[in-house]
Tab-separated table of C-alpha atoms and ligand atoms in Angstrom:
chain	number	residue	atom	x	y	z
D	273	UNK	CA	95.959	35.442	-126.991
D	274	UNK	CA	92.993	33.659	-127.146
D	275	UNK	CA	92.417	31.267	-123.614
D	276	UNK	CA	90.564	28.596	-123.658
D	277	UNK	CA	88.179	28.576	-120.526
D	278	UNK	CA	89.076	24.476	-118.181
D	279	UNK	CA	85.557	26.008	-116.544
D	280	UNK	CA	83.134	24.294	-117.959
D	281	UNK	CA	80.684	27.534	-117.172
D	282	UNK	CA	82.698	29.862	-119.127
D	283	UNK	CA	82.879	32.117	-116.029
D	284	UNK	CA	83.800	35.285	-117.810
D	285	UNK	CA	86.317	35.475	-114.877
D	286	UNK	CA	88.330	38.805	-115.221
D	287	UNK	CA	84.218	41.058	-114.960
D	288	UNK	CA	83.205	39.151	-112.667
D	289	UNK	CA	85.896	40.421	-110.200
D	290	UNK	CA	88.244	43.314	-109.461
D	291	UNK	CA	90.826	40.938	-107.464
D	292	UNK	CA	90.661	38.741	-110.730
D	293	UNK	CA	93.679	41.671	-112.567
D	294	UNK	CA	95.974	39.643	-109.460
D	295	UNK	CA	96.152	36.852	-112.187
D	296	UNK	CA	97.954	39.025	-114.689
D	297	UNK	CA	101.364	39.945	-111.425
D	298	UNK	CA	103.996	38.246	-113.156
D	299	UNK	CA	105.455	35.100	-111.398
D	300	UNK	CA	108.858	34.636	-109.358
D	301	UNK	CA	110.405	31.525	-108.620
D	302	UNK	CA	109.819	31.762	-105.021
D	303	UNK	CA	108.257	29.211	-102.793
D	304	UNK	CA	105.633	30.524	-100.500
D	305	UNK	CA	106.306	28.183	-97.452
D	306	UNK	CA	104.039	27.166	-95.019
D	307	UNK	CA	103.056	24.239	-92.125
D	308	UNK	CA	103.090	20.966	-92.713
D	309	UNK	CA	100.613	21.063	-89.644
D	310	UNK	CA	98.437	23.290	-91.654
D	311	UNK	CA	95.604	22.812	-93.235
D	312	UNK	CA	92.905	25.237	-95.833
D	313	UNK	CA	89.994	25.062	-97.445
D	314	UNK	CA	88.300	27.318	-99.462
D	315	UNK	CA	83.791	27.011	-100.590
D	316	UNK	CA	82.881	27.996	-104.502
D	317	UNK	CA	80.143	28.322	-106.329
D	318	UNK	CA	79.094	25.575	-109.775
D	319	UNK	CA	81.076	28.507	-110.873
D	320	UNK	CA	83.476	28.073	-108.911
D	321	UNK	CA	83.359	31.807	-107.633
D	322	UNK	CA	85.185	31.711	-103.348
D	323	UNK	CA	82.509	32.130	-101.155
D	324	UNK	CA	84.215	30.787	-97.556
D	325	UNK	CA	87.618	29.921	-96.860
D	326	UNK	CA	90.159	29.779	-93.512
D	327	UNK	CA	92.488	32.719	-92.384
D	328	UNK	CA	95.625	29.865	-93.843
D	329	UNK	CA	94.296	30.787	-96.863
D	330	UNK	CA	94.052	34.051	-96.743
D	331	UNK	CA	97.846	33.689	-95.327
D	332	UNK	CA	98.614	32.285	-97.908
D	333	UNK	CA	97.157	33.153	-101.219
D	334	UNK	CA	98.302	36.411	-99.774
D	335	UNK	CA	95.358	38.230	-100.359
D	336	UNK	CA	92.790	40.097	-97.826
D	337	UNK	CA	89.818	37.888	-97.472
D	338	UNK	CA	87.613	40.653	-99.061
D	339	UNK	CA	89.728	40.316	-102.432
D	340	UNK	CA	89.262	35.923	-102.177
D	341	UNK	CA	85.209	36.855	-101.591
D	342	UNK	CA	83.759	36.443	-104.470
D	343	UNK	CA	86.134	36.130	-106.315
D	344	UNK	CA	86.597	33.273	-109.213
D	345	UNK	CA	89.847	30.882	-108.057
D	346	UNK	CA	91.334	30.984	-111.301
D	347	UNK	CA	93.250	34.376	-109.653
D	348	UNK	CA	95.548	31.524	-107.993
D	349	UNK	CA	96.547	30.035	-111.380
D	350	UNK	CA	99.231	29.108	-111.168
D	351	UNK	CA	100.948	30.111	-115.015
D	352	UNK	CA	103.091	26.520	-114.994
D	353	UNK	CA	99.169	24.165	-114.147
D	354	UNK	CA	98.362	22.212	-117.327
D	355	UNK	CA	94.297	22.851	-118.504
D	356	UNK	CA	94.672	19.423	-118.362
D	357	UNK	CA	94.403	19.097	-114.136
D	358	UNK	CA	91.732	21.442	-114.926
D	359	UNK	CA	89.235	19.761	-116.921
D	360	UNK	CA	89.371	16.705	-115.073
D	361	UNK	CA	89.023	18.123	-111.904
D	362	UNK	CA	85.497	20.422	-113.212
D	363	UNK	CA	84.964	16.654	-115.219
D	364	UNK	CA	85.073	15.189	-111.608
D	365	UNK	CA	82.726	17.702	-109.620
D	366	UNK	CA	79.654	17.877	-112.462
D	367	UNK	CA	80.523	13.819	-112.214
D	368	UNK	CA	79.316	14.354	-108.716
D	369	UNK	CA	82.382	12.671	-107.691
D	370	UNK	CA	85.692	13.933	-105.466
D	371	UNK	CA	89.196	15.139	-107.058
D	372	UNK	CA	92.007	15.064	-105.805
D	373	UNK	CA	94.315	16.736	-107.397
D	374	UNK	CA	98.880	17.573	-107.045
D	375	UNK	CA	98.436	22.260	-108.148
D	376	UNK	CA	100.652	24.984	-107.717
D	377	UNK	CA	99.032	28.248	-107.186
D	378	UNK	CA	99.873	31.653	-106.890
D	379	UNK	CA	99.573	34.039	-104.756
D	380	UNK	CA	99.389	37.878	-104.692
D	381	UNK	CA	102.142	38.566	-104.665
D	382	UNK	CA	103.827	36.229	-107.930
D	383	UNK	CA	105.257	33.658	-105.478
D	384	UNK	CA	104.676	29.789	-105.337
D	385	UNK	CA	103.357	26.826	-103.228
D	386	UNK	CA	102.327	23.153	-104.204
D	387	UNK	CA	98.918	21.930	-102.091
D	388	UNK	CA	97.472	18.503	-102.877
D	389	UNK	CA	93.488	20.155	-102.926
D	390	UNK	CA	90.976	17.375	-103.332
D	391	UNK	CA	87.485	19.267	-103.656
D	392	UNK	CA	84.133	18.235	-103.341
D	393	UNK	CA	80.827	18.382	-104.462
D	394	UNK	CA	78.495	19.150	-101.573
D	395	UNK	CA	75.620	17.730	-102.980
D	396	UNK	CA	73.661	21.463	-103.154
D	397	UNK	CA	75.589	23.276	-106.188
D	398	UNK	CA	78.359	24.556	-104.463
D	399	UNK	CA	82.107	22.518	-103.736
D	400	UNK	CA	84.221	22.559	-101.455
D	401	UNK	CA	88.583	22.342	-101.191
D	402	UNK	CA	90.630	21.162	-98.534
D	403	UNK	CA	94.457	20.887	-98.806
D	404	UNK	CA	97.830	20.035	-97.484
D	405	UNK	CA	101.096	20.551	-98.136
D	406	UNK	CA	102.352	17.633	-99.964
D	407	UNK	CA	105.509	15.435	-99.097
D	408	UNK	CA	105.648	12.611	-100.822
D	409	UNK	CA	107.975	11.801	-103.400
D	410	UNK	CA	104.662	11.419	-105.859
D	411	UNK	CA	105.122	15.646	-105.787
D	412	UNK	CA	108.356	15.719	-107.612
D	413	UNK	CA	106.690	12.488	-110.332
D	414	UNK	CA	103.683	15.047	-110.764
D	415	UNK	CA	105.069	17.955	-110.845
D	416	UNK	CA	107.433	16.486	-113.705
D	417	UNK	CA	104.718	15.083	-115.255
D	418	UNK	CA	102.764	18.177	-115.339
D	419	UNK	CA	105.966	20.031	-116.378
D	420	UNK	CA	105.763	17.499	-119.899
D	421	UNK	CA	101.642	17.693	-120.376
D	422	UNK	CA	101.509	21.196	-120.052
D	423	UNK	CA	104.999	21.553	-123.588
D	424	UNK	CA	102.607	19.498	-125.235
D	425	UNK	CA	99.153	22.038	-124.525
D	426	UNK	CA	102.450	24.300	-125.566
D	427	UNK	CA	103.613	22.980	-128.909
D	428	UNK	CA	101.356	20.955	-130.660
D	429	UNK	CA	98.227	22.963	-129.094
D	430	UNK	CA	95.460	21.010	-127.279
D	431	UNK	CA	92.498	21.170	-126.458
D	432	UNK	CA	91.714	20.260	-122.046
D	433	UNK	CA	90.642	17.476	-123.264
D	434	UNK	CA	91.976	16.309	-125.403
D	435	UNK	CA	95.797	17.105	-123.297
D	436	UNK	CA	93.366	15.122	-120.043
D	437	UNK	CA	94.024	12.334	-122.440
D	438	UNK	CA	97.868	12.805	-122.666
D	439	UNK	CA	97.543	13.349	-119.231
D	440	UNK	CA	95.716	9.818	-118.098
D	441	UNK	CA	97.989	7.946	-120.882
D	442	UNK	CA	100.850	9.454	-118.907
D	443	UNK	CA	98.798	7.921	-115.493
D	444	UNK	CA	97.979	4.504	-116.742
D	445	UNK	CA	101.692	4.236	-117.205
D	446	UNK	CA	102.371	4.911	-113.659
D	447	UNK	CA	99.863	2.216	-112.604
D	448	UNK	CA	96.839	3.603	-112.531
D	449	UNK	CA	94.132	1.847	-114.596
D	450	UNK	CA	91.710	5.674	-113.627
D	451	UNK	CA	92.666	8.950	-112.488
D	452	UNK	CA	90.125	8.438	-109.498
D	453	UNK	CA	92.516	4.989	-108.574
D	454	UNK	CA	95.659	7.098	-108.805
D	455	UNK	CA	94.146	10.004	-106.769
D	456	UNK	CA	93.267	7.260	-104.128
D	457	UNK	CA	96.346	6.468	-103.790
D	458	UNK	CA	98.015	9.996	-104.000
D	459	UNK	CA	96.051	11.023	-101.637
D	460	UNK	CA	97.027	8.274	-99.087
D	461	UNK	CA	100.634	9.240	-100.177
D	462	UNK	CA	100.886	12.299	-99.108
D	463	UNK	CA	98.124	11.488	-95.901
D	464	UNK	CA	100.395	9.044	-94.650
D	465	UNK	CA	104.148	10.972	-94.662
D	466	UNK	CA	102.360	14.370	-93.588
D	467	UNK	CA	101.329	11.950	-90.259
D	468	UNK	CA	105.361	10.882	-90.285
D	469	UNK	CA	106.395	14.320	-90.931
D	470	UNK	CA	103.861	16.189	-88.680
D	471	UNK	CA	104.261	12.613	-84.955
D	472	UNK	CA	100.433	12.145	-85.329
D	473	UNK	CA	98.554	9.005	-85.571
D	474	UNK	CA	98.350	6.060	-86.971
D	475	UNK	CA	94.789	5.727	-87.800
D	476	UNK	CA	92.790	1.782	-87.423
D	477	UNK	CA	90.561	3.184	-89.048
D	478	UNK	CA	92.910	2.914	-92.717
D	479	UNK	CA	94.073	-0.689	-91.563
D	480	UNK	CA	91.038	-1.820	-91.157
D	481	UNK	CA	90.466	-0.684	-95.486
D	482	UNK	CA	94.363	-1.706	-95.237
D	483	UNK	CA	94.188	-4.865	-95.021
D	484	UNK	CA	91.567	-5.475	-96.630
D	485	UNK	CA	92.777	-3.882	-100.016
D	486	UNK	CA	95.624	-5.746	-99.582
D	487	UNK	CA	94.165	-9.305	-98.917
D	488	UNK	CA	91.379	-8.589	-101.611
D	489	UNK	CA	94.305	-7.719	-104.434
D	490	UNK	CA	95.572	-11.157	-103.005
D	491	UNK	CA	92.567	-13.108	-103.077
D	492	UNK	CA	91.574	-12.165	-106.669
D	493	UNK	CA	95.397	-13.425	-107.998
D	494	UNK	CA	95.219	-16.398	-106.191
D	495	UNK	CA	91.686	-17.351	-107.294
D	496	UNK	CA	91.821	-16.403	-110.827
D	497	UNK	CA	95.727	-18.473	-110.429
D	498	UNK	CA	92.927	-21.538	-109.175
D	499	UNK	CA	90.685	-21.162	-112.701
D	500	UNK	CA	93.449	-21.582	-114.603
D	501	UNK	CA	94.962	-24.802	-112.111
D	502	UNK	CA	91.319	-25.754	-113.256
D	503	UNK	CA	91.522	-25.079	-116.669
D	504	UNK	CA	94.622	-27.249	-117.573
D	505	UNK	CA	93.063	-30.062	-115.282
D	506	UNK	CA	90.299	-29.779	-117.997
D	507	UNK	CA	92.771	-30.199	-120.411
D	508	UNK	CA	94.168	-33.446	-118.833
D	509	UNK	CA	90.097	-35.290	-118.804
D	510	UNK	CA	90.778	-34.677	-122.293
D	511	UNK	CA	93.223	-36.273	-122.736
D	512	UNK	CA	92.669	-38.912	-120.882
D	513	UNK	CA	89.245	-39.206	-123.320
D	514	UNK	CA	91.279	-39.274	-125.874
D	515	UNK	CA	94.265	-42.379	-124.476
D	516	UNK	CA	91.359	-43.830	-123.089
D	517	UNK	CA	89.235	-44.595	-126.504
D	518	UNK	CA	92.517	-45.827	-127.958
D	519	UNK	CA	93.171	-48.169	-124.402
D	520	UNK	CA	92.355	-52.718	-126.104
D	521	UNK	CA	91.075	-53.002	-123.469
D	522	UNK	CA	89.210	-51.409	-119.933
D	523	UNK	CA	88.405	-48.747	-122.012
D	524	UNK	CA	84.575	-48.659	-120.857
D	525	UNK	CA	85.996	-48.294	-117.126
D	526	UNK	CA	88.882	-45.772	-118.200
D	527	UNK	CA	85.984	-43.442	-120.056
D	528	UNK	CA	83.959	-43.393	-118.076
D	529	UNK	CA	86.046	-42.640	-114.772
D	530	UNK	CA	86.629	-39.422	-117.320
D	531	UNK	CA	83.461	-38.617	-118.113
D	532	UNK	CA	82.569	-38.881	-114.494
D	533	UNK	CA	85.538	-37.135	-113.313
D	534	UNK	CA	84.897	-33.543	-115.766
D	535	UNK	CA	81.234	-33.502	-114.827
D	536	UNK	CA	82.923	-32.637	-111.794
D	537	UNK	CA	84.624	-30.479	-113.179
D	538	UNK	CA	82.730	-28.639	-114.608
D	539	UNK	CA	79.951	-27.942	-111.891
D	540	UNK	CA	83.192	-26.705	-109.880
D	541	UNK	CA	83.836	-24.407	-113.012
D	542	UNK	CA	81.281	-22.818	-113.018
D	543	UNK	CA	81.380	-22.847	-108.991
D	544	UNK	CA	84.663	-21.244	-108.901
D	545	UNK	CA	82.915	-17.980	-111.859
D	546	UNK	CA	80.596	-17.542	-108.310
D	547	UNK	CA	84.153	-16.473	-106.086
D	548	UNK	CA	85.670	-14.363	-109.342
D	549	UNK	CA	85.839	-11.032	-108.138
D	550	UNK	CA	87.872	-9.669	-110.949
D	551	UNK	CA	86.636	-5.982	-111.892
D	552	UNK	CA	86.879	-4.036	-114.564
D	553	UNK	CA	87.804	-0.259	-114.237
D	554	UNK	CA	86.714	2.167	-116.618
D	555	UNK	CA	85.689	5.904	-116.940
D	556	UNK	CA	88.134	8.825	-115.246
D	557	UNK	CA	85.851	8.511	-111.823
D	558	UNK	CA	86.472	4.454	-111.332
D	559	UNK	CA	88.150	2.171	-108.935
D	560	UNK	CA	87.599	-0.479	-106.350
D	561	UNK	CA	85.360	-0.070	-103.931
D	562	UNK	CA	88.793	0.004	-101.330
D	563	UNK	CA	90.265	3.076	-102.936
D	564	UNK	CA	86.943	4.776	-103.594
D	565	UNK	CA	86.751	4.133	-98.636
D	566	UNK	CA	90.651	4.979	-98.499
D	567	UNK	CA	90.436	8.406	-100.631
D	568	UNK	CA	87.064	8.793	-98.276
D	569	UNK	CA	88.208	7.288	-95.313
D	570	UNK	CA	91.591	10.772	-95.643
D	571	UNK	CA	89.373	13.182	-96.466
D	572	UNK	CA	86.869	12.619	-93.542
D	573	UNK	CA	89.663	12.732	-91.228
D	574	UNK	CA	91.308	15.415	-93.083
D	575	UNK	CA	88.208	17.603	-92.958
D	576	UNK	CA	87.434	17.233	-88.864
D	577	UNK	CA	90.538	18.453	-88.531
D	578	UNK	CA	90.087	20.808	-90.855
D	579	UNK	CA	87.818	22.078	-88.707
D	580	UNK	CA	89.452	21.806	-84.977
D	581	UNK	CA	92.147	23.968	-87.249
D	582	UNK	CA	89.334	26.598	-88.311
D	583	UNK	CA	87.533	26.617	-84.328
D	584	UNK	CA	91.260	27.987	-83.278
D	585	UNK	CA	90.225	30.244	-85.774
D	586	UNK	CA	89.613	34.100	-85.945
D	587	UNK	CA	86.638	35.170	-86.751
D	588	UNK	CA	85.215	35.371	-90.510
D	589	UNK	CA	85.044	38.190	-93.110
D	590	UNK	CA	83.117	38.175	-95.452
D	591	UNK	CA	79.558	36.660	-96.262
D	592	UNK	CA	79.127	33.726	-94.063
D	593	UNK	CA	79.517	32.725	-90.578
D	594	UNK	CA	82.038	30.669	-89.080
D	595	UNK	CA	79.571	28.392	-87.148
D	596	UNK	CA	77.558	28.237	-90.896
D	597	UNK	CA	81.206	26.949	-92.696
D	598	UNK	CA	81.654	24.281	-89.549
D	599	UNK	CA	78.291	22.967	-90.457
D	600	UNK	CA	78.863	22.533	-94.354
D	601	UNK	CA	83.248	20.687	-93.358
D	602	UNK	CA	81.213	18.811	-90.101
D	603	UNK	CA	78.625	17.151	-92.369
D	604	UNK	CA	80.893	16.687	-95.497
D	605	UNK	CA	82.865	15.214	-93.408
D	606	UNK	CA	80.136	13.229	-91.493
D	607	UNK	CA	79.438	11.776	-95.955
D	608	UNK	CA	82.622	10.584	-96.450
D	609	UNK	CA	82.575	8.388	-92.461
D	610	UNK	CA	79.630	6.973	-93.585
D	611	UNK	CA	79.926	6.011	-96.756
D	612	UNK	CA	84.125	4.436	-95.868
D	613	UNK	CA	82.590	2.850	-92.674
D	614	UNK	CA	79.943	0.868	-95.337
D	615	UNK	CA	83.172	-0.194	-97.404
D	616	UNK	CA	84.542	-2.316	-94.833
D	617	UNK	CA	81.084	-3.965	-93.378
D	618	UNK	CA	81.695	-4.592	-97.143
D	619	UNK	CA	84.564	-5.683	-97.020
D	620	UNK	CA	84.366	-7.960	-94.032
D	621	UNK	CA	81.429	-9.022	-95.924
D	622	UNK	CA	82.889	-10.047	-98.922
D	623	UNK	CA	85.210	-12.550	-97.208
D	624	UNK	CA	81.935	-14.162	-95.132
D	625	UNK	CA	81.020	-15.056	-98.329
D	626	UNK	CA	84.075	-16.126	-99.706
D	627	UNK	CA	84.398	-18.042	-96.815
D	628	UNK	CA	81.368	-19.967	-97.053
D	629	UNK	CA	82.369	-20.370	-101.539
D	630	UNK	CA	85.739	-22.146	-100.004
D	631	UNK	CA	84.000	-23.776	-97.741
D	632	UNK	CA	82.500	-25.886	-100.443
D	633	UNK	CA	85.085	-25.843	-103.086
D	634	UNK	CA	87.012	-27.706	-100.271
D	635	UNK	CA	84.159	-30.779	-100.329
D	636	UNK	CA	83.954	-31.043	-104.175
D	637	UNK	CA	87.328	-31.168	-104.639
D	638	UNK	CA	87.548	-33.600	-102.190
D	639	UNK	CA	84.777	-35.626	-104.395
D	640	UNK	CA	86.862	-34.664	-107.246
D	641	UNK	CA	89.268	-36.993	-105.639
D	642	UNK	CA	87.783	-39.736	-104.457
D	643	UNK	CA	87.566	-40.111	-108.952
D	644	UNK	CA	90.600	-39.877	-109.035
D	645	UNK	CA	91.421	-41.895	-105.970
D	646	UNK	CA	88.656	-44.374	-108.832
D	647	UNK	CA	91.594	-44.147	-111.655
D	648	UNK	CA	94.244	-44.359	-109.588
D	649	UNK	CA	92.543	-48.454	-108.872
D	650	UNK	CA	92.275	-48.467	-112.899
D	651	UNK	CA	95.818	-47.562	-113.799
D	652	UNK	CA	97.094	-50.853	-111.275
D	653	UNK	CA	95.017	-53.007	-112.654
D	654	UNK	CA	95.904	-51.629	-116.667
D	655	UNK	CA	98.678	-51.037	-116.081
D	656	UNK	CA	100.291	-53.855	-118.094
D	657	UNK	CA	97.573	-52.933	-121.510
D	658	UNK	CA	97.642	-49.081	-121.115
D	659	UNK	CA	101.624	-48.441	-120.613
D	660	UNK	CA	101.255	-43.720	-119.717
D	661	UNK	CA	98.151	-44.155	-118.464
D	662	UNK	CA	99.987	-43.578	-114.756
D	663	UNK	CA	101.202	-41.235	-116.062
D	664	UNK	CA	97.830	-39.310	-116.891
D	665	UNK	CA	97.268	-39.937	-113.028
D	666	UNK	CA	100.988	-39.132	-111.599
D	667	UNK	CA	99.543	-35.088	-113.147
D	668	UNK	CA	96.047	-35.707	-112.037
D	669	UNK	CA	97.493	-36.477	-108.444
D	670	UNK	CA	100.331	-33.603	-108.321
D	671	UNK	CA	97.206	-31.537	-109.990
D	672	UNK	CA	94.992	-31.805	-107.185
D	673	UNK	CA	98.314	-31.197	-104.218
D	674	UNK	CA	98.936	-27.957	-106.201
D	675	UNK	CA	95.194	-27.859	-106.068
D	676	UNK	CA	95.682	-27.949	-102.044
D	677	UNK	CA	98.601	-25.273	-101.748
D	678	UNK	CA	96.377	-23.272	-103.903
D	679	UNK	CA	93.664	-22.593	-101.519
D	680	UNK	CA	95.493	-22.501	-98.717
D	681	UNK	CA	96.620	-19.388	-100.063
D	682	UNK	CA	93.761	-18.296	-100.560
D	683	UNK	CA	92.341	-19.428	-97.047
D	684	UNK	CA	95.651	-17.138	-96.132
D	685	UNK	CA	94.490	-14.589	-97.940
D	686	UNK	CA	89.748	-15.010	-96.148
D	687	UNK	CA	92.071	-15.259	-92.385
D	688	UNK	CA	93.219	-12.608	-93.180
D	689	UNK	CA	90.646	-9.934	-93.643
D	690	UNK	CA	88.006	-11.931	-91.670
D	691	UNK	CA	91.073	-12.206	-88.033
D	692	UNK	CA	92.620	-9.204	-88.833
D	693	UNK	CA	90.514	-6.605	-89.453
D	694	UNK	CA	89.040	-4.671	-86.168
D	695	UNK	CA	85.791	-5.119	-86.193
D	696	UNK	CA	85.435	-3.284	-81.992
D	697	UNK	CA	86.999	-0.214	-84.169
D	698	UNK	CA	84.052	-0.335	-86.487
D	699	UNK	CA	81.778	0.063	-83.815
D	700	UNK	CA	82.880	2.683	-82.087
D	701	UNK	CA	82.616	4.549	-85.621
D	702	UNK	CA	79.938	3.295	-86.127
D	703	UNK	CA	78.475	5.025	-82.605
D	704	UNK	CA	80.281	8.263	-83.997
J	995	FMN	C1	86.597	24.144	-105.332
J	995	FMN	C2	87.144	25.366	-106.145
J	995	FMN	C3	88.564	24.679	-106.262
J	995	FMN	C4	89.398	25.259	-106.438
J	995	FMN	N1	91.093	25.271	-106.360
J	995	FMN	C5	92.041	26.009	-107.462
J	995	FMN	C6	92.910	26.615	-107.136
J	995	FMN	O1	93.306	26.447	-105.866
J	995	FMN	N2	93.692	26.216	-108.590
J	995	FMN	C7	93.476	27.006	-109.394
J	995	FMN	O2	94.772	27.171	-109.908
J	995	FMN	N3	92.096	26.970	-109.603
J	995	FMN	C8	91.274	26.332	-108.436
J	995	FMN	N4	89.911	25.613	-108.920
J	995	FMN	C9	89.611	25.964	-110.895
J	995	FMN	C10	89.139	26.828	-110.984
J	995	FMN	O3	88.213	27.299	-110.518
J	995	FMN	C11	89.975	27.060	-112.262
J	995	FMN	O4	88.913	26.446	-113.429
J	995	FMN	C12	91.530	26.992	-112.774
J	995	FMN	O5	92.740	28.394	-111.479
J	995	FMN	C13	91.486	27.350	-114.285
J	995	FMN	O6	91.439	28.402	-114.838
J	995	FMN	P1	91.221	28.543	-116.409
J	995	FMN	O7	90.532	27.610	-117.004
J	995	FMN	O8	90.428	30.720	-116.336
J	995	FMN	O9	92.691	29.000	-116.718
J	995	FMN	C14	89.480	25.531	-108.174
J	995	FMN	C15	87.701	25.202	-108.231
J	995	FMN	C16	86.887	24.615	-108.040
J	995	FMN	C17	85.282	24.019	-107.949
């Protein structure tokens, strides 16, 4: 059968390494066990040819180190894996984006083991993948999804790219706009599930991002609500102008009040646009700063642990040294760490900017309220001739009450970021 390679560098896998023959070993439906506390990695060249690995990988995969060295990574490919996943993996890596994915692998004996893998470009053309044992309920969801996509590949003859599109559609059905959003969520779920299983401490930098991310979402929602309230007020004022035009007396006063209110309203609505933090994400690799930051921070912690574990393992065989690999792991960890700290700093700075804009908004609304009071006084004077004006004024009062309540919600979210994020931890990490 003609296989369409998902590897974009069209490596002739079978020709390159004798161990590649292991691909034809029959699969058995038996899981190869490994500990949730274990982590393992492999480093490849730009074609996915293995250049380095650790002992845990050797043990689980069941190959000798010498068999892994120089072998194409697809020697551990399991036939239950849809091509779509590898298409996404290579698409991300070629884009310079780290890729997190659930992967079912095959041991030399044909057994299987699931991992959540985070593959990263190293900046020199090589790639590094660090893996953990998935323990969250998401694995079941993804395993079913892979089954469905694999079936579509087999029955509809989808190309890897078309299959990746199909898979992305299903991921969107699960509530993730882009793959980057999905992988950030999945990694966080796995990271937390693993942490709880092994009884490790909670990381305060992750809770910082959690607080920022949670409240940034709330802010987006509350600011949208506020904008809608102001859109409705604009309609109310348009009604007031129509009403004024029909008045037998007091027409010009009411019209003047409505005009002033309208002008102020326009200023406020323009100002509100500066508060609009709606984000639009396209393509596979876009996600919010917070989501990226979750992903990077979890990866950074995993790489730190990977380095720790690796230092306790025996020496590496093959062409590379333990020192060199430790250096590569550490360098990658530092890159992720620096970027995620920058994301926390950005989150705090954004909240500070919003705070200043909300303060300014409050002053503008105070001005608007003054005009509303003038309108209320006028409605009292024209009680007999301007029937119906009372009703408009009452609706304006409701609008102002709603806006006050909405501003409080916004303030609560801003406070949660500014007061809830542990900035001393930030300081400590920056010293690292
Ligand atoms: C860093 C890195 C790690 C990889 N890890 C795996 C892996 O664990 N299992 C796997 O099947 N493929 C892995 N791949 C992808 C393989 O290179 C290959 O694309 C995949 O096995 C599909 O091979 P095929 O197109 O020949 O079927 C990895 C690639 C890279 C760059």
